Amino acid sequence: MADAFDLDEYELTMQASLDALKRDLSGLRTGRASTHLLDPIQVMVYGSKMPLNQVATVSVPEPRTISVQVWDKSNVAAVEKAIRESSLGLNPVIDGQLLRLPIPSLTAERRQELVKVAHKYAENSKISVRNVRRDGMDLLKKLEKNGDISEDEHRAQSANVQELTDKYVKEVDNMVAGKEKEIQTV
């Protein structure tokens, strides 16, 4: 029954947290238009929140402009509201069912705001990784209490879980440091 604890399963979950952080960070703008910029935006339509790319087509017709073609005319106001309320600092210009998002150049103040948002994403990712660690540690305690694993194996596996956690927390720190440098230098 000692095989009930699978370290690879916990590593996959931690990797998923890291992948989510990559997606979130790719959505932070660095002065250039990108369709990924709008990936984190959720729109309240049809009584539930949906990703923007499920209610509209997002494209980049020019290097400093993003266009959002909303499929259903009744959703234009909801899409505009979601974009305005996002932490991206974009102001949509509505033209029928098309929203144009001019990408302003980054001011020093806006760069600092974006760095704060990046750090917020990183902290959420670290919390997620630590929650996976906690789940693993709880399972190990339970297995030891039930007599399924020895105290020594519990200690060894706990060290493995902690090592894995440290590895992913360091990767999160490295990713956010890279993004911060990118934001500050563009």
mmCIF file with all atom_site columns, N, CA, C and O in Angstrom, residues 63-108:
data_model
loop_
_atom_site.group_PDB
_atom_site.id
_atom_site.type_symbol
_atom_site.label_atom_id
_atom_site.label_alt_id
_atom_site.label_comp_id
_atom_site.label_asym_id
_atom_site.label_entity_id
_atom_site.label_seq_id
_atom_site.pdbx_PDB_ins_code
_atom_site.Cartn_x
_atom_site.Cartn_y
_atom_site.Cartn_z
_atom_site.occupancy
_atom_site.B_iso_or_equiv
_atom_site.pdbx_formal_charge
_atom_site.auth_seq_id
_atom_site.auth_comp_id
_atom_site.auth_asym_id
_atom_site.auth_atom_id
_atom_site.pdbx_PDB_model_num
ATOM 1   N N  . PRO A 1 63  ? 0.872   46.504 -35.007 1.00 0.00 ? 63  PRO A N  1
ATOM 2   C CA . PRO A 1 63  ? 1.721   46.206 -33.843 1.00 0.00 ? 63  PRO A CA 1
ATOM 3   C C  . PRO A 1 63  ? 1.255   46.841 -32.534 1.00 0.00 ? 63  PRO A C  1
ATOM 4   O O  . PRO A 1 63  ? 1.569   46.334 -31.470 1.00 0.00 ? 63  PRO A O  1
ATOM 5   N N  . ARG A 1 64  ? 0.495   47.918 -32.579 1.00 0.00 ? 64  ARG A N  1
ATOM 6   C CA . ARG A 1 64  ? 0.076   48.598 -31.346 1.00 0.00 ? 64  ARG A CA 1
ATOM 7   C C  . ARG A 1 64  ? -1.450  48.585 -31.167 1.00 0.00 ? 64  ARG A C  1
ATOM 8   O O  . ARG A 1 64  ? -1.996  49.409 -30.446 1.00 0.00 ? 64  ARG A O  1
ATOM 9   N N  . THR A 1 65  ? -2.141  47.649 -31.853 1.00 0.00 ? 65  THR A N  1
ATOM 10  C CA . THR A 1 65  ? -3.604  47.579 -31.765 1.00 0.00 ? 65  THR A CA 1
ATOM 11  C C  . THR A 1 65  ? -4.057  46.121 -31.715 1.00 0.00 ? 65  THR A C  1
ATOM 12  O O  . THR A 1 65  ? -3.559  45.286 -32.449 1.00 0.00 ? 65  THR A O  1
ATOM 13  N N  . ILE A 1 66  ? -5.029  45.872 -30.849 1.00 0.00 ? 66  ILE A N  1
ATOM 14  C CA . ILE A 1 66  ? -5.681  44.565 -30.803 1.00 0.00 ? 66  ILE A CA 1
ATOM 15  C C  . ILE A 1 66  ? -7.127  44.796 -31.200 1.00 0.00 ? 66  ILE A C  1
ATOM 16  O O  . ILE A 1 66  ? -7.753  45.763 -30.762 1.00 0.00 ? 66  ILE A O  1
ATOM 17  N N  . SER A 1 67  ? -7.667  43.907 -32.048 1.00 0.00 ? 67  SER A N  1
ATOM 18  C CA . SER A 1 67  ? -9.085  44.034 -32.375 1.00 0.00 ? 67  SER A CA 1
ATOM 19  C C  . SER A 1 67  ? -9.817  42.809 -31.836 1.00 0.00 ? 67  SER A C  1
ATOM 20  O O  . SER A 1 67  ? -9.311  41.695 -31.870 1.00 0.00 ? 67  SER A O  1
ATOM 21  N N  . VAL A 1 68  ? -11.015 43.068 -31.308 1.00 0.00 ? 68  VAL A N  1
ATOM 22  C CA . VAL A 1 68  ? -11.857 42.013 -30.741 1.00 0.00 ? 68  VAL A CA 1
ATOM 23  C C  . VAL A 1 68  ? -13.185 42.058 -31.482 1.00 0.00 ? 68  VAL A C  1
ATOM 24  O O  . VAL A 1 68  ? -13.941 43.022 -31.356 1.00 0.00 ? 68  VAL A O  1
ATOM 25  N N  . GLN A 1 69  ? -13.450 41.027 -32.285 1.00 0.00 ? 69  GLN A N  1
ATOM 26  C CA . GLN A 1 69  ? -14.695 40.932 -33.038 1.00 0.00 ? 69  GLN A CA 1
ATOM 27  C C  . GLN A 1 69  ? -15.659 40.058 -32.233 1.00 0.00 ? 69  GLN A C  1
ATOM 28  O O  . GLN A 1 69  ? -15.495 38.850 -32.147 1.00 0.00 ? 69  GLN A O  1
ATOM 29  N N  . VAL A 1 70  ? -16.648 40.701 -31.611 1.00 0.00 ? 70  VAL A N  1
ATOM 30  C CA . VAL A 1 70  ? -17.617 39.985 -30.775 1.00 0.00 ? 70  VAL A CA 1
ATOM 31  C C  . VAL A 1 70  ? -18.627 39.298 -31.693 1.00 0.00 ? 70  VAL A C  1
ATOM 32  O O  . VAL A 1 70  ? -19.161 39.910 -32.617 1.00 0.00 ? 70  VAL A O  1
ATOM 33  N N  . TRP A 1 71  ? -18.902 38.031 -31.437 1.00 0.00 ? 71  TRP A N  1
ATOM 34  C CA . TRP A 1 71  ? -19.785 37.259 -32.314 1.00 0.00 ? 71  TRP A CA 1
ATOM 35  C C  . TRP A 1 71  ? -21.248 37.632 -32.140 1.00 0.00 ? 71  TRP A C  1
ATOM 36  O O  . TRP A 1 71  ? -21.983 37.727 -33.101 1.00 0.00 ? 71  TRP A O  1
ATOM 37  N N  . ASP A 1 72  ? -21.681 37.841 -30.917 1.00 0.00 ? 72  ASP A N  1
ATOM 38  C CA . ASP A 1 72  ? -23.081 38.162 -30.632 1.00 0.00 ? 72  ASP A CA 1
ATOM 39  C C  . ASP A 1 72  ? -23.167 39.628 -30.215 1.00 0.00 ? 72  ASP A C  1
ATOM 40  O O  . ASP A 1 72  ? -22.570 40.031 -29.218 1.00 0.00 ? 72  ASP A O  1
ATOM 41  N N  . LYS A 1 73  ? -23.932 40.407 -30.977 1.00 0.00 ? 73  LYS A N  1
ATOM 42  C CA . LYS A 1 73  ? -24.029 41.844 -30.722 1.00 0.00 ? 73  LYS A CA 1
ATOM 43  C C  . LYS A 1 73  ? -24.459 42.160 -29.288 1.00 0.00 ? 73  LYS A C  1
ATOM 44  O O  . LYS A 1 73  ? -24.036 43.153 -28.708 1.00 0.00 ? 73  LYS A O  1
ATOM 45  N N  . SER A 1 74  ? -25.274 41.287 -28.686 1.00 0.00 ? 74  SER A N  1
ATOM 46  C CA . SER A 1 74  ? -25.755 41.535 -27.323 1.00 0.00 ? 74  SER A CA 1
ATOM 47  C C  . SER A 1 74  ? -24.641 41.415 -26.278 1.00 0.00 ? 74  SER A C  1
ATOM 48  O O  . SER A 1 74  ? -24.817 41.829 -25.140 1.00 0.00 ? 74  SER A O  1
ATOM 49  N N  . ASN A 1 75  ? -23.484 40.872 -26.658 1.00 0.00 ? 75  ASN A N  1
ATOM 50  C CA . ASN A 1 75  ? -22.374 40.692 -25.720 1.00 0.00 ? 75  ASN A CA 1
ATOM 51  C C  . ASN A 1 75  ? -21.326 41.803 -25.787 1.00 0.00 ? 75  ASN A C  1
ATOM 52  O O  . ASN A 1 75  ? -20.366 41.781 -25.017 1.00 0.00 ? 75  ASN A O  1
ATOM 53  N N  . VAL A 1 76  ? -21.496 42.745 -26.710 1.00 0.00 ? 76  VAL A N  1
ATOM 54  C CA . VAL A 1 76  ? -20.491 43.799 -26.897 1.00 0.00 ? 76  VAL A CA 1
ATOM 55  C C  . VAL A 1 76  ? -20.248 44.574 -25.598 1.00 0.00 ? 76  VAL A C  1
ATOM 56  O O  . VAL A 1 76  ? -19.112 44.791 -25.185 1.00 0.00 ? 76  VAL A O  1
ATOM 57  N N  . ALA A 1 77  ? -21.330 44.964 -24.920 1.00 0.00 ? 77  ALA A N  1
ATOM 58  C CA . ALA A 1 77  ? -21.183 45.749 -23.682 1.00 0.00 ? 77  ALA A CA 1
ATOM 59  C C  . ALA A 1 77  ? -20.477 44.937 -22.597 1.00 0.00 ? 77  ALA A C  1
ATOM 60  O O  . ALA A 1 77  ? -19.626 45.468 -21.864 1.00 0.00 ? 77  ALA A O  1
ATOM 61  N N  . ALA A 1 78  ? -20.798 43.644 -22.496 1.00 0.00 ? 78  ALA A N  1
ATOM 62  C CA . ALA A 1 78  ? -20.165 42.793 -21.477 1.00 0.00 ? 78  ALA A CA 1
ATOM 63  C C  . ALA A 1 78  ? -18.673 42.618 -21.757 1.00 0.00 ? 78  ALA A C  1
ATOM 64  O O  . ALA A 1 78  ? -17.850 42.652 -20.837 1.00 0.00 ? 78  ALA A O  1
ATOM 65  N N  . VAL A 1 79  ? -18.313 42.467 -23.031 1.00 0.00 ? 79  VAL A N  1
ATOM 66  C CA . VAL A 1 79  ? -16.902 42.319 -23.409 1.00 0.00 ? 79  VAL A CA 1
ATOM 67  C C  . VAL A 1 79  ? -16.153 43.612 -23.106 1.00 0.00 ? 79  VAL A C  1
ATOM 68  O O  . VAL A 1 79  ? -15.066 43.595 -22.528 1.00 0.00 ? 79  VAL A O  1
ATOM 69  N N  . GLU A 1 80  ? -16.761 44.745 -23.471 1.00 0.00 ? 80  GLU A N  1
ATOM 70  C CA . GLU A 1 80  ? -16.127 46.035 -23.206 1.00 0.00 ? 80  GLU A CA 1
ATOM 71  C C  . GLU A 1 80  ? -15.913 46.231 -21.704 1.00 0.00 ? 80  GLU A C  1
ATOM 72  O O  . GLU A 1 80  ? -14.833 46.632 -21.257 1.00 0.00 ? 80  GLU A O  1
ATOM 73  N N  . LYS A 1 81  ? -16.914 45.897 -20.903 1.00 0.00 ? 81  LYS A N  1
ATOM 74  C CA . LYS A 1 81  ? -16.819 46.050 -19.451 1.00 0.00 ? 81  LYS A CA 1
ATOM 75  C C  . LYS A 1 81  ? -15.703 45.162 -18.888 1.00 0.00 ? 81  LYS A C  1
ATOM 76  O O  . LYS A 1 81  ? -14.914 45.609 -18.049 1.00 0.00 ? 81  LYS A O  1
ATOM 77  N N  . ALA A 1 82  ? -15.628 43.924 -19.352 1.00 0.00 ? 82  ALA A N  1
ATOM 78  C CA . ALA A 1 82  ? -14.602 43.003 -18.861 1.00 0.00 ? 82  ALA A CA 1
ATOM 79  C C  . ALA A 1 82  ? -13.194 43.508 -19.191 1.00 0.00 ? 82  ALA A C  1
ATOM 80  O O  . ALA A 1 82  ? -12.283 43.418 -18.363 1.00 0.00 ? 82  ALA A O  1
ATOM 81  N N  . ILE A 1 83  ? -13.018 44.064 -20.375 1.00 0.00 ? 83  ILE A N  1
ATOM 82  C CA . ILE A 1 83  ? -11.705 44.586 -20.771 1.00 0.00 ? 83  ILE A CA 1
ATOM 83  C C  . ILE A 1 83  ? -11.354 45.816 -19.943 1.00 0.00 ? 83  ILE A C  1
ATOM 84  O O  . ILE A 1 83  ? -10.237 45.949 -19.445 1.00 0.00 ? 83  ILE A O  1
ATOM 85  N N  . ARG A 1 84  ? -12.308 46.724 -19.772 1.00 0.00 ? 84  ARG A N  1
ATOM 86  C CA . ARG A 1 84  ? -12.061 47.934 -18.982 1.00 0.00 ? 84  ARG A CA 1
ATOM 87  C C  . ARG A 1 84  ? -11.724 47.609 -17.525 1.00 0.00 ? 84  ARG A C  1
ATOM 88  O O  . ARG A 1 84  ? -10.895 48.262 -16.912 1.00 0.00 ? 84  ARG A O  1
ATOM 89  N N  . GLU A 1 85  ? -12.403 46.615 -16.954 1.00 0.00 ? 85  GLU A N  1
ATOM 90  C CA . GLU A 1 85  ? -12.213 46.280 -15.547 1.00 0.00 ? 85  GLU A CA 1
ATOM 91  C C  . GLU A 1 85  ? -11.000 45.383 -15.300 1.00 0.00 ? 85  GLU A C  1
ATOM 92  O O  . GLU A 1 85  ? -10.650 45.139 -14.156 1.00 0.00 ? 85  GLU A O  1
ATOM 93  N N  . SER A 1 86  ? -10.379 44.904 -16.372 1.00 0.00 ? 86  SER A N  1
ATOM 94  C CA . SER A 1 86  ? -9.194  44.063 -16.191 1.00 0.00 ? 86  SER A CA 1
ATOM 95  C C  . SER A 1 86  ? -8.028  44.936 -15.723 1.00 0.00 ? 86  SER A C  1
ATOM 96  O O  . SER A 1 86  ? -8.080  46.168 -15.801 1.00 0.00 ? 86  SER A O  1
ATOM 97  N N  . SER A 1 87  ? -6.990  44.313 -15.243 1.00 0.00 ? 87  SER A N  1
ATOM 98  C CA . SER A 1 87  ? -5.824  45.055 -14.748 1.00 0.00 ? 87  SER A CA 1
ATOM 99  C C  . SER A 1 87  ? -4.879  45.469 -15.871 1.00 0.00 ? 87  SER A C  1
ATOM 100 O O  . SER A 1 87  ? -3.762  45.886 -15.613 1.00 0.00 ? 87  SER A O  1
ATOM 101 N N  . LEU A 1 88  ? -5.341  45.367 -17.126 1.00 0.00 ? 88  LEU A N  1
ATOM 102 C CA . LEU A 1 88  ? -4.463  45.655 -18.262 1.00 0.00 ? 88  LEU A CA 1
ATOM 103 C C  . LEU A 1 88  ? -4.383  47.140 -18.610 1.00 0.00 ? 88  LEU A C  1
ATOM 104 O O  . LEU A 1 88  ? -3.488  47.565 -19.322 1.00 0.00 ? 88  LEU A O  1
ATOM 105 N N  . GLY A 1 89  ? -5.332  47.934 -18.148 1.00 0.00 ? 89  GLY A N  1
ATOM 106 C CA . GLY A 1 89  ? -5.302  49.369 -18.418 1.00 0.00 ? 89  GLY A CA 1
ATOM 107 C C  . GLY A 1 89  ? -5.612  49.711 -19.863 1.00 0.00 ? 89  GLY A C  1
ATOM 108 O O  . GLY A 1 89  ? -5.071  50.670 -20.402 1.00 0.00 ? 89  GLY A O  1
ATOM 109 N N  . LEU A 1 90  ? -6.492  48.944 -20.499 1.00 0.00 ? 90  LEU A N  1
ATOM 110 C CA . LEU A 1 90  ? -6.852  49.187 -21.897 1.00 0.00 ? 90  LEU A CA 1
ATOM 111 C C  . LEU A 1 90  ? -8.235  49.822 -21.971 1.00 0.00 ? 90  LEU A C  1
ATOM 112 O O  . LEU A 1 90  ? -9.122  49.509 -21.184 1.00 0.00 ? 90  LEU A O  1
ATOM 113 N N  . ASN A 1 91  ? -8.410  50.737 -22.941 1.00 0.00 ? 91  ASN A N  1
ATOM 114 C CA . ASN A 1 91  ? -9.686  51.402 -23.150 1.00 0.00 ? 91  ASN A CA 1
ATOM 115 C C  . ASN A 1 91  ? -10.209 51.073 -24.544 1.00 0.00 ? 91  ASN A C  1
ATOM 116 O O  . ASN A 1 91  ? -9.739  51.632 -25.529 1.00 0.00 ? 91  ASN A O  1
ATOM 117 N N  . PRO A 1 92  ? -11.199 50.173 -24.626 1.00 0.00 ? 92  PRO A N  1
ATOM 118 C CA . PRO A 1 92  ? -11.715 49.773 -25.936 1.00 0.00 ? 92  PRO A CA 1
ATOM 119 C C  . PRO A 1 92  ? -12.471 50.896 -26.640 1.00 0.00 ? 92  PRO A C  1
ATOM 120 O O  . PRO A 1 92  ? -13.158 51.690 -25.998 1.00 0.00 ? 92  PRO A O  1
ATOM 121 N N  . VAL A 1 93  ? -12.325 50.933 -27.960 1.00 0.00 ? 93  VAL A N  1
ATOM 122 C CA . VAL A 1 93  ? -13.092 51.842 -28.807 1.00 0.00 ? 93  VAL A CA 1
ATOM 123 C C  . VAL A 1 93  ? -14.086 50.959 -29.560 1.00 0.00 ? 93  VAL A C  1
ATOM 124 O O  . VAL A 1 93  ? -13.679 50.071 -30.312 1.00 0.00 ? 93  VAL A O  1
ATOM 125 N N  . ILE A 1 94  ? -15.386 51.202 -29.361 1.00 0.00 ? 94  ILE A N  1
ATOM 126 C CA . ILE A 1 94  ? -16.407 50.344 -29.939 1.00 0.00 ? 94  ILE A CA 1
ATOM 127 C C  . ILE A 1 94  ? -16.798 50.847 -31.329 1.00 0.00 ? 94  ILE A C  1
ATOM 128 O O  . ILE A 1 94  ? -17.059 52.028 -31.534 1.00 0.00 ? 94  ILE A O  1
ATOM 129 N N  . ASP A 1 95  ? -16.848 49.908 -32.289 1.00 0.00 ? 95  ASP A N  1
ATOM 130 C CA . ASP A 1 95  ? -17.266 50.194 -33.657 1.00 0.00 ? 95  ASP A CA 1
ATOM 131 C C  . ASP A 1 95  ? -18.180 49.049 -34.082 1.00 0.00 ? 95  ASP A C  1
ATOM 132 O O  . ASP A 1 95  ? -17.731 48.074 -34.674 1.00 0.00 ? 95  ASP A O  1
ATOM 133 N N  . GLY A 1 96  ? -19.470 49.150 -33.719 1.00 0.00 ? 96  GLY A N  1
ATOM 134 C CA . GLY A 1 96  ? -20.409 48.056 -33.991 1.00 0.00 ? 96  GLY A CA 1
ATOM 135 C C  . GLY A 1 96  ? -20.076 46.865 -33.100 1.00 0.00 ? 96  GLY A C  1
ATOM 136 O O  . GLY A 1 96  ? -20.084 46.976 -31.881 1.00 0.00 ? 96  GLY A O  1
ATOM 137 N N  . GLN A 1 97  ? -19.770 45.719 -33.737 1.00 0.00 ? 97  GLN A N  1
ATOM 138 C CA . GLN A 1 97  ? -19.397 44.530 -32.975 1.00 0.00 ? 97  GLN A CA 1
ATOM 139 C C  . GLN A 1 97  ? -17.881 44.391 -32.848 1.00 0.00 ? 97  GLN A C  1
ATOM 140 O O  . GLN A 1 97  ? -17.398 43.411 -32.303 1.00 0.00 ? 97  GLN A O  1
ATOM 141 N N  . LEU A 1 98  ? -17.154 45.367 -33.333 1.00 0.00 ? 98  LEU A N  1
ATOM 142 C CA . LEU A 1 98  ? -15.693 45.342 -33.281 1.00 0.00 ? 98  LEU A CA 1
ATOM 143 C C  . LEU A 1 98  ? -15.197 46.297 -32.188 1.00 0.00 ? 98  LEU A C  1
ATOM 144 O O  . LEU A 1 98  ? -15.640 47.442 -32.123 1.00 0.00 ? 98  LEU A O  1
ATOM 145 N N  . LEU A 1 99  ? -14.322 45.796 -31.355 1.00 0.00 ? 99  LEU A N  1
ATOM 146 C CA . LEU A 1 99  ? -13.687 46.644 -30.346 1.00 0.00 ? 99  LEU A CA 1
ATOM 147 C C  . LEU A 1 99  ? -12.219 46.778 -30.735 1.00 0.00 ? 99  LEU A C  1
ATOM 148 O O  . LEU A 1 99  ? -11.543 45.776 -30.967 1.00 0.00 ? 99  LEU A O  1
ATOM 149 N N  . ARG A 1 100 ? -11.754 48.010 -30.802 1.00 0.00 ? 100 ARG A N  1
ATOM 150 C CA . ARG A 1 100 ? -10.337 48.261 -31.077 1.00 0.00 ? 100 ARG A CA 1
ATOM 151 C C  . ARG A 1 100 ? -9.670  48.650 -29.761 1.00 0.00 ? 100 ARG A C  1
ATOM 152 O O  . ARG A 1 100 ? -10.180 49.504 -29.034 1.00 0.00 ? 100 ARG A O  1
ATOM 153 N N  . LEU A 1 101 ? -8.543  48.031 -29.485 1.00 0.00 ? 101 LEU A N  1
ATOM 154 C CA . LEU A 1 101 ? -7.811  48.304 -28.247 1.00 0.00 ? 101 LEU A CA 1
ATOM 155 C C  . LEU A 1 101 ? -6.449  48.873 -28.596 1.00 0.00 ? 101 LEU A C  1
ATOM 156 O O  . LEU A 1 101 ? -5.521  48.130 -28.902 1.00 0.00 ? 101 LEU A O  1
ATOM 157 N N  . PRO A 1 102 ? -6.313  50.199 -28.572 1.00 0.00 ? 102 PRO A N  1
ATOM 158 C CA . PRO A 1 102 ? -4.984  50.778 -28.810 1.00 0.00 ? 102 PRO A CA 1
ATOM 159 C C  . PRO A 1 102 ? -4.088  50.476 -27.605 1.00 0.00 ? 102 PRO A C  1
ATOM 160 O O  . PRO A 1 102 ? -4.510  50.605 -26.459 1.00 0.00 ? 102 PRO A O  1
ATOM 161 N N  . ILE A 1 103 ? -2.879  50.057 -27.881 1.00 0.00 ? 103 ILE A N  1
ATOM 162 C CA . ILE A 1 103 ? -1.930  49.731 -26.816 1.00 0.00 ? 103 ILE A CA 1
ATOM 163 C C  . ILE A 1 103 ? -1.064  50.965 -26.575 1.00 0.00 ? 103 ILE A C  1
ATOM 164 O O  . ILE A 1 103 ? -0.196  51.285 -27.381 1.00 0.00 ? 103 ILE A O  1
ATOM 165 N N  . PRO A 1 104 ? -1.302  51.675 -25.471 1.00 0.00 ? 104 PRO A N  1
ATOM 166 C CA . PRO A 1 104 ? -0.482  52.861 -25.191 1.00 0.00 ? 104 PRO A CA 1
ATOM 167 C C  . PRO A 1 104 ? 0.924   52.441 -24.764 1.00 0.00 ? 104 PRO A C  1
ATOM 168 O O  . PRO A 1 104 ? 1.131   51.335 -24.265 1.00 0.00 ? 104 PRO A O  1
ATOM 169 N N  . SER A 1 105 ? 1.874   53.330 -24.988 1.00 0.00 ? 105 SER A N  1
ATOM 170 C CA . SER A 1 105 ? 3.229   53.019 -24.524 1.00 0.00 ? 105 SER A CA 1
ATOM 171 C C  . SER A 1 105 ? 3.225   53.049 -23.002 1.00 0.00 ? 105 SER A C  1
ATOM 172 O O  . SER A 1 105 ? 2.429   53.735 -22.377 1.00 0.00 ? 105 SER A O  1
ATOM 173 N N  . LEU A 1 106 ? 4.113   52.273 -22.436 1.00 0.00 ? 106 LEU A N  1
ATOM 174 C CA . LEU A 1 106 ? 4.136   52.120 -20.990 1.00 0.00 ? 106 LEU A CA 1
ATOM 175 C C  . LEU A 1 106 ? 4.825   53.308 -20.310 1.00 0.00 ? 106 LEU A C  1
ATOM 176 O O  . LEU A 1 106 ? 5.929   53.678 -20.675 1.00 0.00 ? 106 LEU A O  1
ATOM 177 N N  . THR A 1 107 ? 4.135   53.857 -19.327 1.00 0.00 ? 107 THR A N  1
ATOM 178 C CA . THR A 1 107 ? 4.757   54.891 -18.500 1.00 0.00 ? 107 THR A CA 1
ATOM 179 C C  . THR A 1 107 ? 5.477   54.185 -17.351 1.00 0.00 ? 107 THR A C  1
ATOM 180 O O  . THR A 1 107 ? 5.238   52.998 -17.088 1.00 0.00 ? 107 THR A O  1
ATOM 181 N N  . ALA A 1 108 ? 6.324   54.903 -16.669 1.00 0.00 ? 108 ALA A N  1
ATOM 182 C CA . ALA A 1 108 ? 7.036   54.320 -15.525 1.00 0.00 ? 108 ALA A CA 1
ATOM 183 C C  . ALA A 1 108 ? 6.044   53.842 -14.471 1.00 0.00 ? 108 ALA A C  1
ATOM 184 O O  . ALA A 1 108 ? 6.219   52.768 -13.869 1.00 0.00 ? 108 ALA A O  1
#
